[in-house]
Coordinates of C-alpha atoms and ligand atoms in Angstrom, one line a residue:
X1 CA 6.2 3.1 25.5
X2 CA 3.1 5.1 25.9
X3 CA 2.7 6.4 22.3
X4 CA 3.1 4.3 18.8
X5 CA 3.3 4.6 15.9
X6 CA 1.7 1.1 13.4
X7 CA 2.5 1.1 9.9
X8 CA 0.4 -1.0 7.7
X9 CA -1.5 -1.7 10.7
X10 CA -4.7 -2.0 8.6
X11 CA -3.2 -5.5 6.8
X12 CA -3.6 -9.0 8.6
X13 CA -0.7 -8.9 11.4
X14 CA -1.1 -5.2 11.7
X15 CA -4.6 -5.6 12.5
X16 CA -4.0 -8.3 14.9
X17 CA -1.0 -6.7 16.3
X18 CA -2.9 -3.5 17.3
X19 CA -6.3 -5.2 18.4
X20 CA -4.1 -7.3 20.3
X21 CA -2.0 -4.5 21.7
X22 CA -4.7 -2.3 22.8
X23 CA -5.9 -5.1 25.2
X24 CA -2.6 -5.9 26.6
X25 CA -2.5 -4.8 30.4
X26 CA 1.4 -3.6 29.7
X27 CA 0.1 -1.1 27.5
X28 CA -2.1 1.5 28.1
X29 CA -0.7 4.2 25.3
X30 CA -2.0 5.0 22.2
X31 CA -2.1 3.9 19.0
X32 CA -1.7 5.8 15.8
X33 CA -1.9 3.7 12.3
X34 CA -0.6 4.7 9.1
X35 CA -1.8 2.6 6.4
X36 CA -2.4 3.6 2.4
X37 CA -5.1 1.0 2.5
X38 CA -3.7 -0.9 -0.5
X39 CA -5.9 -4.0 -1.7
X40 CA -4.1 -5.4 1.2
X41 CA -5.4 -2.8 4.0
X42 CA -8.8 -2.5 5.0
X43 CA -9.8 -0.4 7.6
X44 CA -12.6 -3.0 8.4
X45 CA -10.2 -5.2 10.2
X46 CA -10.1 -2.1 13.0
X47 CA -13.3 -1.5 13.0
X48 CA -15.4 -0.6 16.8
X49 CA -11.5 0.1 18.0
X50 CA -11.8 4.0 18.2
X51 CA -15.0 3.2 20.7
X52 CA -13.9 0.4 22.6
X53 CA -10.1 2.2 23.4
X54 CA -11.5 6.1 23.7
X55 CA -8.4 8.3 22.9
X56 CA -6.3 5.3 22.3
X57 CA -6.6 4.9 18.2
X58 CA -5.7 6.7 15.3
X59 CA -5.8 6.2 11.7
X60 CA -4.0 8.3 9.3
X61 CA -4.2 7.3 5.7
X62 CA -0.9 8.1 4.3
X63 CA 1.9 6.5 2.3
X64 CA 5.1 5.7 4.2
X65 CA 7.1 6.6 1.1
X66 CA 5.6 10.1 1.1
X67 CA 8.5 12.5 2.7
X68 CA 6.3 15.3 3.8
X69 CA 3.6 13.0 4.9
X70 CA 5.7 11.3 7.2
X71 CA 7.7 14.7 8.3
X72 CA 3.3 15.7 9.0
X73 CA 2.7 12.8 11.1
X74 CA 6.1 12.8 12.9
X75 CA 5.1 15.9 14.0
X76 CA 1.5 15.8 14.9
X77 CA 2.2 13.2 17.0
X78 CA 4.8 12.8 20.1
X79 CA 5.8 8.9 19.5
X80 CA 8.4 6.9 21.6
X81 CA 8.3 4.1 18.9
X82 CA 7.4 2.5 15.9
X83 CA 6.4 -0.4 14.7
X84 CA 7.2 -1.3 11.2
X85 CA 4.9 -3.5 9.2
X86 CA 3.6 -1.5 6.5
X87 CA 5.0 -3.6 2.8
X88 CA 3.5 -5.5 -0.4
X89 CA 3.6 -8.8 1.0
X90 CA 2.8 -11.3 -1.5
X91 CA 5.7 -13.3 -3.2
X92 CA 3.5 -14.2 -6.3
X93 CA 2.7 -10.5 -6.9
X94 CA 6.4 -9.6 -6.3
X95 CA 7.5 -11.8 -9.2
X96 CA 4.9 -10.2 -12.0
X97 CA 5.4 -6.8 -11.0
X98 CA 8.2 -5.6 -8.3
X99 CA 7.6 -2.2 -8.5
X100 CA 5.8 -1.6 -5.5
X101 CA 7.5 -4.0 -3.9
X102 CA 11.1 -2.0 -4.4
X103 CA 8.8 1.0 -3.5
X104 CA 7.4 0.6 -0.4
X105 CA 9.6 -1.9 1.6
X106 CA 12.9 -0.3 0.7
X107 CA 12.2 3.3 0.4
X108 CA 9.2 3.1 2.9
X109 CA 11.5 2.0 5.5
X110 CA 14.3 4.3 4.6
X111 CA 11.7 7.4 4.5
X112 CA 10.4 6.1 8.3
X113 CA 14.5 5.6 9.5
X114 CA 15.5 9.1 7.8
X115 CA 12.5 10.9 10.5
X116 CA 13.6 8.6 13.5
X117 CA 17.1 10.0 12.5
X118 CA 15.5 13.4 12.4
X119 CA 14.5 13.2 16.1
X120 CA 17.5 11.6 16.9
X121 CA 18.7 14.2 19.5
X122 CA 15.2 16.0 20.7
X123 CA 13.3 13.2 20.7
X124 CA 14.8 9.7 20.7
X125 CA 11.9 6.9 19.0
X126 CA 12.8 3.3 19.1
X127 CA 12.1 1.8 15.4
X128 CA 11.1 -1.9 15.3
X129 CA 11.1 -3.3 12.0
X130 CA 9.2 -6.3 11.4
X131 CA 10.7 -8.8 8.7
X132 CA 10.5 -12.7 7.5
X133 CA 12.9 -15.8 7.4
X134 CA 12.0 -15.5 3.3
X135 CA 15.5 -13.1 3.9
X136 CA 17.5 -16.4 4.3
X137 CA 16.6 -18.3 1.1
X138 CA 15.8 -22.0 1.6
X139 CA 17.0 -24.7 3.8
X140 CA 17.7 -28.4 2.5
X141 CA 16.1 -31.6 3.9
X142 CA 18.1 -30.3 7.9
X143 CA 19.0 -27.7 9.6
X144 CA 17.4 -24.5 10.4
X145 CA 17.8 -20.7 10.6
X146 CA 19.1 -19.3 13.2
X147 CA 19.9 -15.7 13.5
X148 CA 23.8 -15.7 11.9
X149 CA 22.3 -17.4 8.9
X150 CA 23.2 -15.3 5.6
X151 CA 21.1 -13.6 3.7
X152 CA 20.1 -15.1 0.4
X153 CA 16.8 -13.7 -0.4
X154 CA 15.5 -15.8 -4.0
X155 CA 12.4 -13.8 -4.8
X156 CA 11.9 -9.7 -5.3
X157 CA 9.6 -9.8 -2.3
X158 CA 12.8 -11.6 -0.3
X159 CA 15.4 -9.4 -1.5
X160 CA 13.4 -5.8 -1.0
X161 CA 12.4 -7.4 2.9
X162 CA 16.5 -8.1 2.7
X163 CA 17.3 -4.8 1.7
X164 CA 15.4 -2.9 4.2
X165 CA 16.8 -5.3 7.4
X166 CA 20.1 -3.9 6.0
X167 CA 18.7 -0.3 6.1
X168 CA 17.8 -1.0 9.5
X169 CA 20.5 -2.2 10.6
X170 CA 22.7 0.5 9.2
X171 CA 20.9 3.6 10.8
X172 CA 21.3 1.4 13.9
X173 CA 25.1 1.2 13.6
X174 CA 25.8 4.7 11.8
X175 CA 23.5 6.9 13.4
X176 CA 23.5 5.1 16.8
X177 CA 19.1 4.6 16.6
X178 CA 17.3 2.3 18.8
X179 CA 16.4 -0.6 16.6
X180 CA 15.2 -3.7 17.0
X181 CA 14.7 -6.6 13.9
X182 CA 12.3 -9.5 14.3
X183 CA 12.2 -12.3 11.2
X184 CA 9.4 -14.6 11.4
X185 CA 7.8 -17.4 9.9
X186 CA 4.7 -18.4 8.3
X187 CA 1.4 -16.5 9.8
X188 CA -1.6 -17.7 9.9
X189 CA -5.4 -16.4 11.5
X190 CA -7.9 -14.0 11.3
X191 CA -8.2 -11.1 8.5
X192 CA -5.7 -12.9 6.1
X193 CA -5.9 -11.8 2.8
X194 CA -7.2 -15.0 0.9
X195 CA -4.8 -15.0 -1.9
X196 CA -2.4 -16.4 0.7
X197 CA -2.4 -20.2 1.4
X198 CA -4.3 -20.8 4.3
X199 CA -6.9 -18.1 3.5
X200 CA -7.4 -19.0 0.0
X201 CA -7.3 -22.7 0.3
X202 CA -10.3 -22.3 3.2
X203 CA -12.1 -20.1 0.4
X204 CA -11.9 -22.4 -2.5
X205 CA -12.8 -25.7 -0.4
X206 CA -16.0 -23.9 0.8
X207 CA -17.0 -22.7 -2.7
X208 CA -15.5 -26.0 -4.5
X209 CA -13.5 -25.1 -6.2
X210 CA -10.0 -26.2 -7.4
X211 CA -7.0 -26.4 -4.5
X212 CA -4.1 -24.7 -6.1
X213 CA -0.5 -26.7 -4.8
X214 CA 2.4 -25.3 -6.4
X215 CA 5.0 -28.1 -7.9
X216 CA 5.0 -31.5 -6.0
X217 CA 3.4 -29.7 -2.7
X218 CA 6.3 -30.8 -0.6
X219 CA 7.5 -27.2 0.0
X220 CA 7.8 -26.7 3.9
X221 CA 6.6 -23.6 5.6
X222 CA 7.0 -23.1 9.3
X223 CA 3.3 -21.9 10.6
X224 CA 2.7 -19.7 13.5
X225 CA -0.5 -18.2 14.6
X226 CA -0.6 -14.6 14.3
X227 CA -1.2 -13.3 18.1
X228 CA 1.7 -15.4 19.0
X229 CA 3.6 -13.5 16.2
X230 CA 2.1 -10.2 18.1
X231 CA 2.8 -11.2 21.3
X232 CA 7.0 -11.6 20.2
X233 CA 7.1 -8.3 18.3
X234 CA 5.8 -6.9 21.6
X235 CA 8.2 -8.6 23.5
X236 CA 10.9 -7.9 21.5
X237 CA 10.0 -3.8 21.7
X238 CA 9.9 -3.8 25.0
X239 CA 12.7 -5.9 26.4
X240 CA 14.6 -6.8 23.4
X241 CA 18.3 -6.3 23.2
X242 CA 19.0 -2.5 21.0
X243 CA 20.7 -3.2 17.5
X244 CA 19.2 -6.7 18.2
X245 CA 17.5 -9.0 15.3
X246 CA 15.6 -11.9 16.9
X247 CA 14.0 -15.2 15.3
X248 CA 10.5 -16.3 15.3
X249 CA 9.2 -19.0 14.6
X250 CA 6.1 -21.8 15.2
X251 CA 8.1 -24.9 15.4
X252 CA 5.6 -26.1 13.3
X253 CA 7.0 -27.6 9.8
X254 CA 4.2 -29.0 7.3
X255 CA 4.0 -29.7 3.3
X256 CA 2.0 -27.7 1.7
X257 CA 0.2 -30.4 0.8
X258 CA -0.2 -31.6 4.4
X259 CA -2.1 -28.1 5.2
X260 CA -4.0 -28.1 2.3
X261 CA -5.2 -32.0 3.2
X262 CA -5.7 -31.0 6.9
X263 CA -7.7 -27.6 6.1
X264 CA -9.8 -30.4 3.8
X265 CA -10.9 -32.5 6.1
X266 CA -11.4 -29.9 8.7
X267 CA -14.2 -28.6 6.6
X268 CA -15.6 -31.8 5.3
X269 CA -15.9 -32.2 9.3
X270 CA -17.8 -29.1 10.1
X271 CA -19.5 -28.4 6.7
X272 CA -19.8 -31.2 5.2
X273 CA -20.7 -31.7 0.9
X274 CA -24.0 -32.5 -0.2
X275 CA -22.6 -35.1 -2.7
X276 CA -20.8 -36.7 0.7
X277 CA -17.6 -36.2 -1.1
X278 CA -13.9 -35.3 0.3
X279 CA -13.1 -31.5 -0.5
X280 CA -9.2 -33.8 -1.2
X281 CA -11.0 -34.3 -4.6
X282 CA -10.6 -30.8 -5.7
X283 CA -6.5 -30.8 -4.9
X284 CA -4.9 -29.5 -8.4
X285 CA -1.3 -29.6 -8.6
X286 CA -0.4 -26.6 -10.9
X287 CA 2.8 -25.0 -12.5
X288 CA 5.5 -24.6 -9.4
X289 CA 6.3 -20.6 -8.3
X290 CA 9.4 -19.7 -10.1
X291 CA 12.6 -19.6 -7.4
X292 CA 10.0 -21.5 -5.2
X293 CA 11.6 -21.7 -1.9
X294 CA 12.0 -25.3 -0.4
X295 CA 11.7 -25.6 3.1
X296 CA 11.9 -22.7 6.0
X297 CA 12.7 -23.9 9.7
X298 CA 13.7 -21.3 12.2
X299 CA 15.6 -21.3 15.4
X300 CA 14.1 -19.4 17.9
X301 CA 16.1 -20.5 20.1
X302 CA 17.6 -16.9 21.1
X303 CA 14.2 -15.3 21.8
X304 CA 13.4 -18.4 23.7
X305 CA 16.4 -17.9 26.2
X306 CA 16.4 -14.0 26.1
X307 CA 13.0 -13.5 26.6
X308 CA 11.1 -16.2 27.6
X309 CA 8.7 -16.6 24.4
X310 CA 7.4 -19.8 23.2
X311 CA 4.5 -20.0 20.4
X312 CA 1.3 -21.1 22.7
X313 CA -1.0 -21.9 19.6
X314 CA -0.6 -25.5 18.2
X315 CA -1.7 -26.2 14.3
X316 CA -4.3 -27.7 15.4
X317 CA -5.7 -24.8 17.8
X318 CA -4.4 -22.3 15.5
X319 CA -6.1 -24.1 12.3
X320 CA -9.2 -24.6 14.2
X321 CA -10.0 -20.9 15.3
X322 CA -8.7 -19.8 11.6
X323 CA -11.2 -22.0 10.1
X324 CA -14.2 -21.0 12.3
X325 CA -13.0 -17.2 11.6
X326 CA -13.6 -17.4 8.1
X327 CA -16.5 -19.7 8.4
X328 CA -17.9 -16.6 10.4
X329 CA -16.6 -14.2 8.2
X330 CA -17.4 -14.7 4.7
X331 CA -19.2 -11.1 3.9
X332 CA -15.8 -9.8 4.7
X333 CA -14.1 -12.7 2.6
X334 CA -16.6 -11.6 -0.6
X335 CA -15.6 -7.7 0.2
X336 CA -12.2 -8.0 0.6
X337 CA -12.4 -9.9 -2.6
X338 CA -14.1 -7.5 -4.7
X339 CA -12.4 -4.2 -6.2
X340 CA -9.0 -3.7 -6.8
X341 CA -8.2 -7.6 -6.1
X342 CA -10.5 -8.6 -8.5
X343 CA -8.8 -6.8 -11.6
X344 CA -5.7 -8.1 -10.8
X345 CA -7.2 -11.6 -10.9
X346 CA -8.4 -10.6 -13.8
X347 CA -4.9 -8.7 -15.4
X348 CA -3.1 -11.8 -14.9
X349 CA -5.6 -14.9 -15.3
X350 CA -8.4 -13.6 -17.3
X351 CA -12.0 -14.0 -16.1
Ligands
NAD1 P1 -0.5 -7.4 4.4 O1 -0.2 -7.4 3.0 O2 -1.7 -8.1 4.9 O3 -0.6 -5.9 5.0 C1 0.3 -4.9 4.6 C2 -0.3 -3.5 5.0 O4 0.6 -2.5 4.6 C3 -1.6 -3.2 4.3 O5 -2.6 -2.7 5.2 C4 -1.3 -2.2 3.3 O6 -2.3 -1.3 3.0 C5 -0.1 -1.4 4.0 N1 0.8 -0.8 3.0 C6 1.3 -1.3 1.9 N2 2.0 -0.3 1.3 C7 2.0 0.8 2.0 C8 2.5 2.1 1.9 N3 3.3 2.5 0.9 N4 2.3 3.0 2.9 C9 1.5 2.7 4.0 N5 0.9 1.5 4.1 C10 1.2 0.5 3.2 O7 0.9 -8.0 5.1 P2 1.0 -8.9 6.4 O8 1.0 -10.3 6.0 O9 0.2 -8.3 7.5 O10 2.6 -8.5 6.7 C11 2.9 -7.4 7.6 C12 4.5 -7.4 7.7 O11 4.9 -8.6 8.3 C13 5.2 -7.2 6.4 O12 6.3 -6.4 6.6 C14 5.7 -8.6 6.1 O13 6.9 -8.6 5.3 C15 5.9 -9.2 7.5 N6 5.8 -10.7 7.6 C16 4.7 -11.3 7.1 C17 4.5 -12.7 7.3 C18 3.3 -13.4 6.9 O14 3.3 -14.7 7.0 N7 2.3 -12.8 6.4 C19 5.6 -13.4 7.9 C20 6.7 -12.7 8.4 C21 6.8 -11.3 8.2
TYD2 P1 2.2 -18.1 0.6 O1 1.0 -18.2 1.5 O2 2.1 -17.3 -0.6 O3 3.4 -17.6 1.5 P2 5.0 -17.6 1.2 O4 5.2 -17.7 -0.3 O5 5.4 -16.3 1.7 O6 5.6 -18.7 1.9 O7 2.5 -19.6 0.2 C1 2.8 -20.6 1.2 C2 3.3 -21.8 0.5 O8 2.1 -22.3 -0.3 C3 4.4 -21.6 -0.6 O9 5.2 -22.7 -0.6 C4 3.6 -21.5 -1.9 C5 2.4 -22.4 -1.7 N1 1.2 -22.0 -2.4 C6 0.5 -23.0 -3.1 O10 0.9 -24.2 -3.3 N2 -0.7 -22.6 -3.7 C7 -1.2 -21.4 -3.6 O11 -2.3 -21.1 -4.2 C8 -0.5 -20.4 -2.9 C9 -1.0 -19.0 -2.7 C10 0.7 -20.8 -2.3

């Protein structure tokens, strides 16, 4: 694969799918990224890459549900495969307004599979489609997903993620593409945006302000560091099995309120108050998510065996680094923050 195609590859695992990409010594292609640059994209996260990888990157700042736009870019450029990440992300947002969600995950990803159709027979692009273990609702106190699981997706982000796996699928069966379907855990790392856990509960501690925990905080997510998220999806592209849909996953189970605790004392550690107290004093417990998923665990056991992967960060590397990124990186925290973010803040909780 010499010549790919990155949607949304300005959000936080695009970004760190494509920095880390360009530096792998298995690839030596180009890069071309497709991002609308929602609140979510910010072409900041790429920036010094056109330099450092002459002739390798490419931005194009275009909607994937835009037909004729993607008919444009199929065109202008010669790909042998994409990689699909481009979607409204956030479960929160997905439950006060779905419209973008229904938007750009399913019709995105059919607009993307309807040109890899199109160059079906002159020009054959494998299409990776990058998805969550949110597609398989929620697990009980055992037991984990594995890749049979069925789908029960509980929240409009879940079910539009669901939806387009199906898509996927489908073209891959009916129209005999070259697809490939990863569904993965809970990321974590550098260039998150901070209205997700991690991110936002780094934010408030070093400002001091209250900790958000949804319900009881004894939801469990299954955390994995980012670039070994990359490294899979890569994996997967190159070597994975076609018509194929592969778990990943950290191996990593925590309560929320475990993270939020950890992140806490991590910071009390490096930076600590000047009143001496523990940042655990501004935990809040607030009104649960509604449909709030219980606990995610996945299986990778298939990806393990087929392909060799295994997640190399632990939490406590992985936490670490995160940490010390934002610590680094607050004038891109404060930007990132400011805009279109900020009125929706405001839309939904007032000043
Ligand atoms: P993100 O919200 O940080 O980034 C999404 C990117 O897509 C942004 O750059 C945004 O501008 C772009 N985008 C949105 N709508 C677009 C459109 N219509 N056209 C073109 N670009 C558009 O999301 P993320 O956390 O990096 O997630 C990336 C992918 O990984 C998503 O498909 C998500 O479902 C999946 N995923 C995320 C996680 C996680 O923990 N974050 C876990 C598993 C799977
Ligand atoms: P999130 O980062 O939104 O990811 P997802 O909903 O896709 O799993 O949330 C991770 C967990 O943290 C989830 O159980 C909801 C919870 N949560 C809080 O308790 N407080 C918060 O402020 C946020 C954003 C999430």
């Amino acid at each position: 694969m010499k010549n790919i195609l990155v949607t949304g590859g300005s959000g936080f695992i695009g970004s760190n799918f494509i920095r880390f990409l360009l530096s792998e010594s298995s690839f030596n292609g180009r890069v071309v990224n497709v991002d609308k640059l929602t609140y979510a994209g910010n072409q900041e996260n790429l920036t010094g890459l056109e330099e450092e990888f002459p002739g390798r990157y490419a931005f194009e700042k275009k909607d994937i549900c835009d037909k004729e736009n993607m008919r444009t870019i199929f065109e202008k450029y010669d790909f042998d495969a994409v990689c699909h990440f481009a979607a409204e992300s956030h479960v929160d947002r997905s439950i006060v307004d779905p419209d973008a969600f229904i938007m750009t995950n399913i019709i995105g990803t059919y607009m993307l599979l309807e040109e890899v159709r199109r160059k079906k027979d002159t020009r054959p692009v494998h299409f990776h489609h990058v998805s969550t273990d949110e597609v398989y609702g929620s697990l009980g106190e055992n037991g984990f997903f594995t890749e049979t699981t069925p789908y029960r997706p509980n929240s409009p982000y879940s079910a539009s993620k669901a939806s387009s796996d199906h898509l996927v699928r489908a073209y891959g069966k009916t129209y005999g593409l070259s697809v490939t379907t990863s569904n993965c855990s809970n990321n974590y790392g550098p260039y998150q945006f901070p209205e997700k856990l991690i991110p936002l509960i780094i934010e408030n501690a070093l400002c001091e302000n209250p900790l958000p925990v949804y319900g009881d905080g004894k939801n469990i997510r299954d955390w994995l560091y980012v670039t070994d998220h990359c490294r899979a999806v890569w994996m997967i592209m190159q070597h994975g099995k076609r018509g194929g849909m592969y778990n990943i996953g950290g191996q990593c189970e925590k309560e929320n309120i475990e993270v939020v605790k950890t992140i806490c004392d991590r910071l009390d550690d490096m930076r600590p108050l000047a009143s001496g107290k523990s940042r655990q004093e501004l935990i809040t417990f607030v009104k649960d998510r509604p449909g709030h998923d219980r606990r995610y665990a996945i299986d990778f056991t298939k990806l393990k065996n087929e392909l060799g992967w295994t997640p190399k960060e632990s939490f406590d590397t992985g936490i670490e680094k995160t940490i010390k990124w934002y610590l680094d990186h607050k004038d891109w925290v404060e930007r990132v923050k400011s805009g279109e973010y900020r009125s929706w803040i405001k839309q939904q909780y007032g000043d």
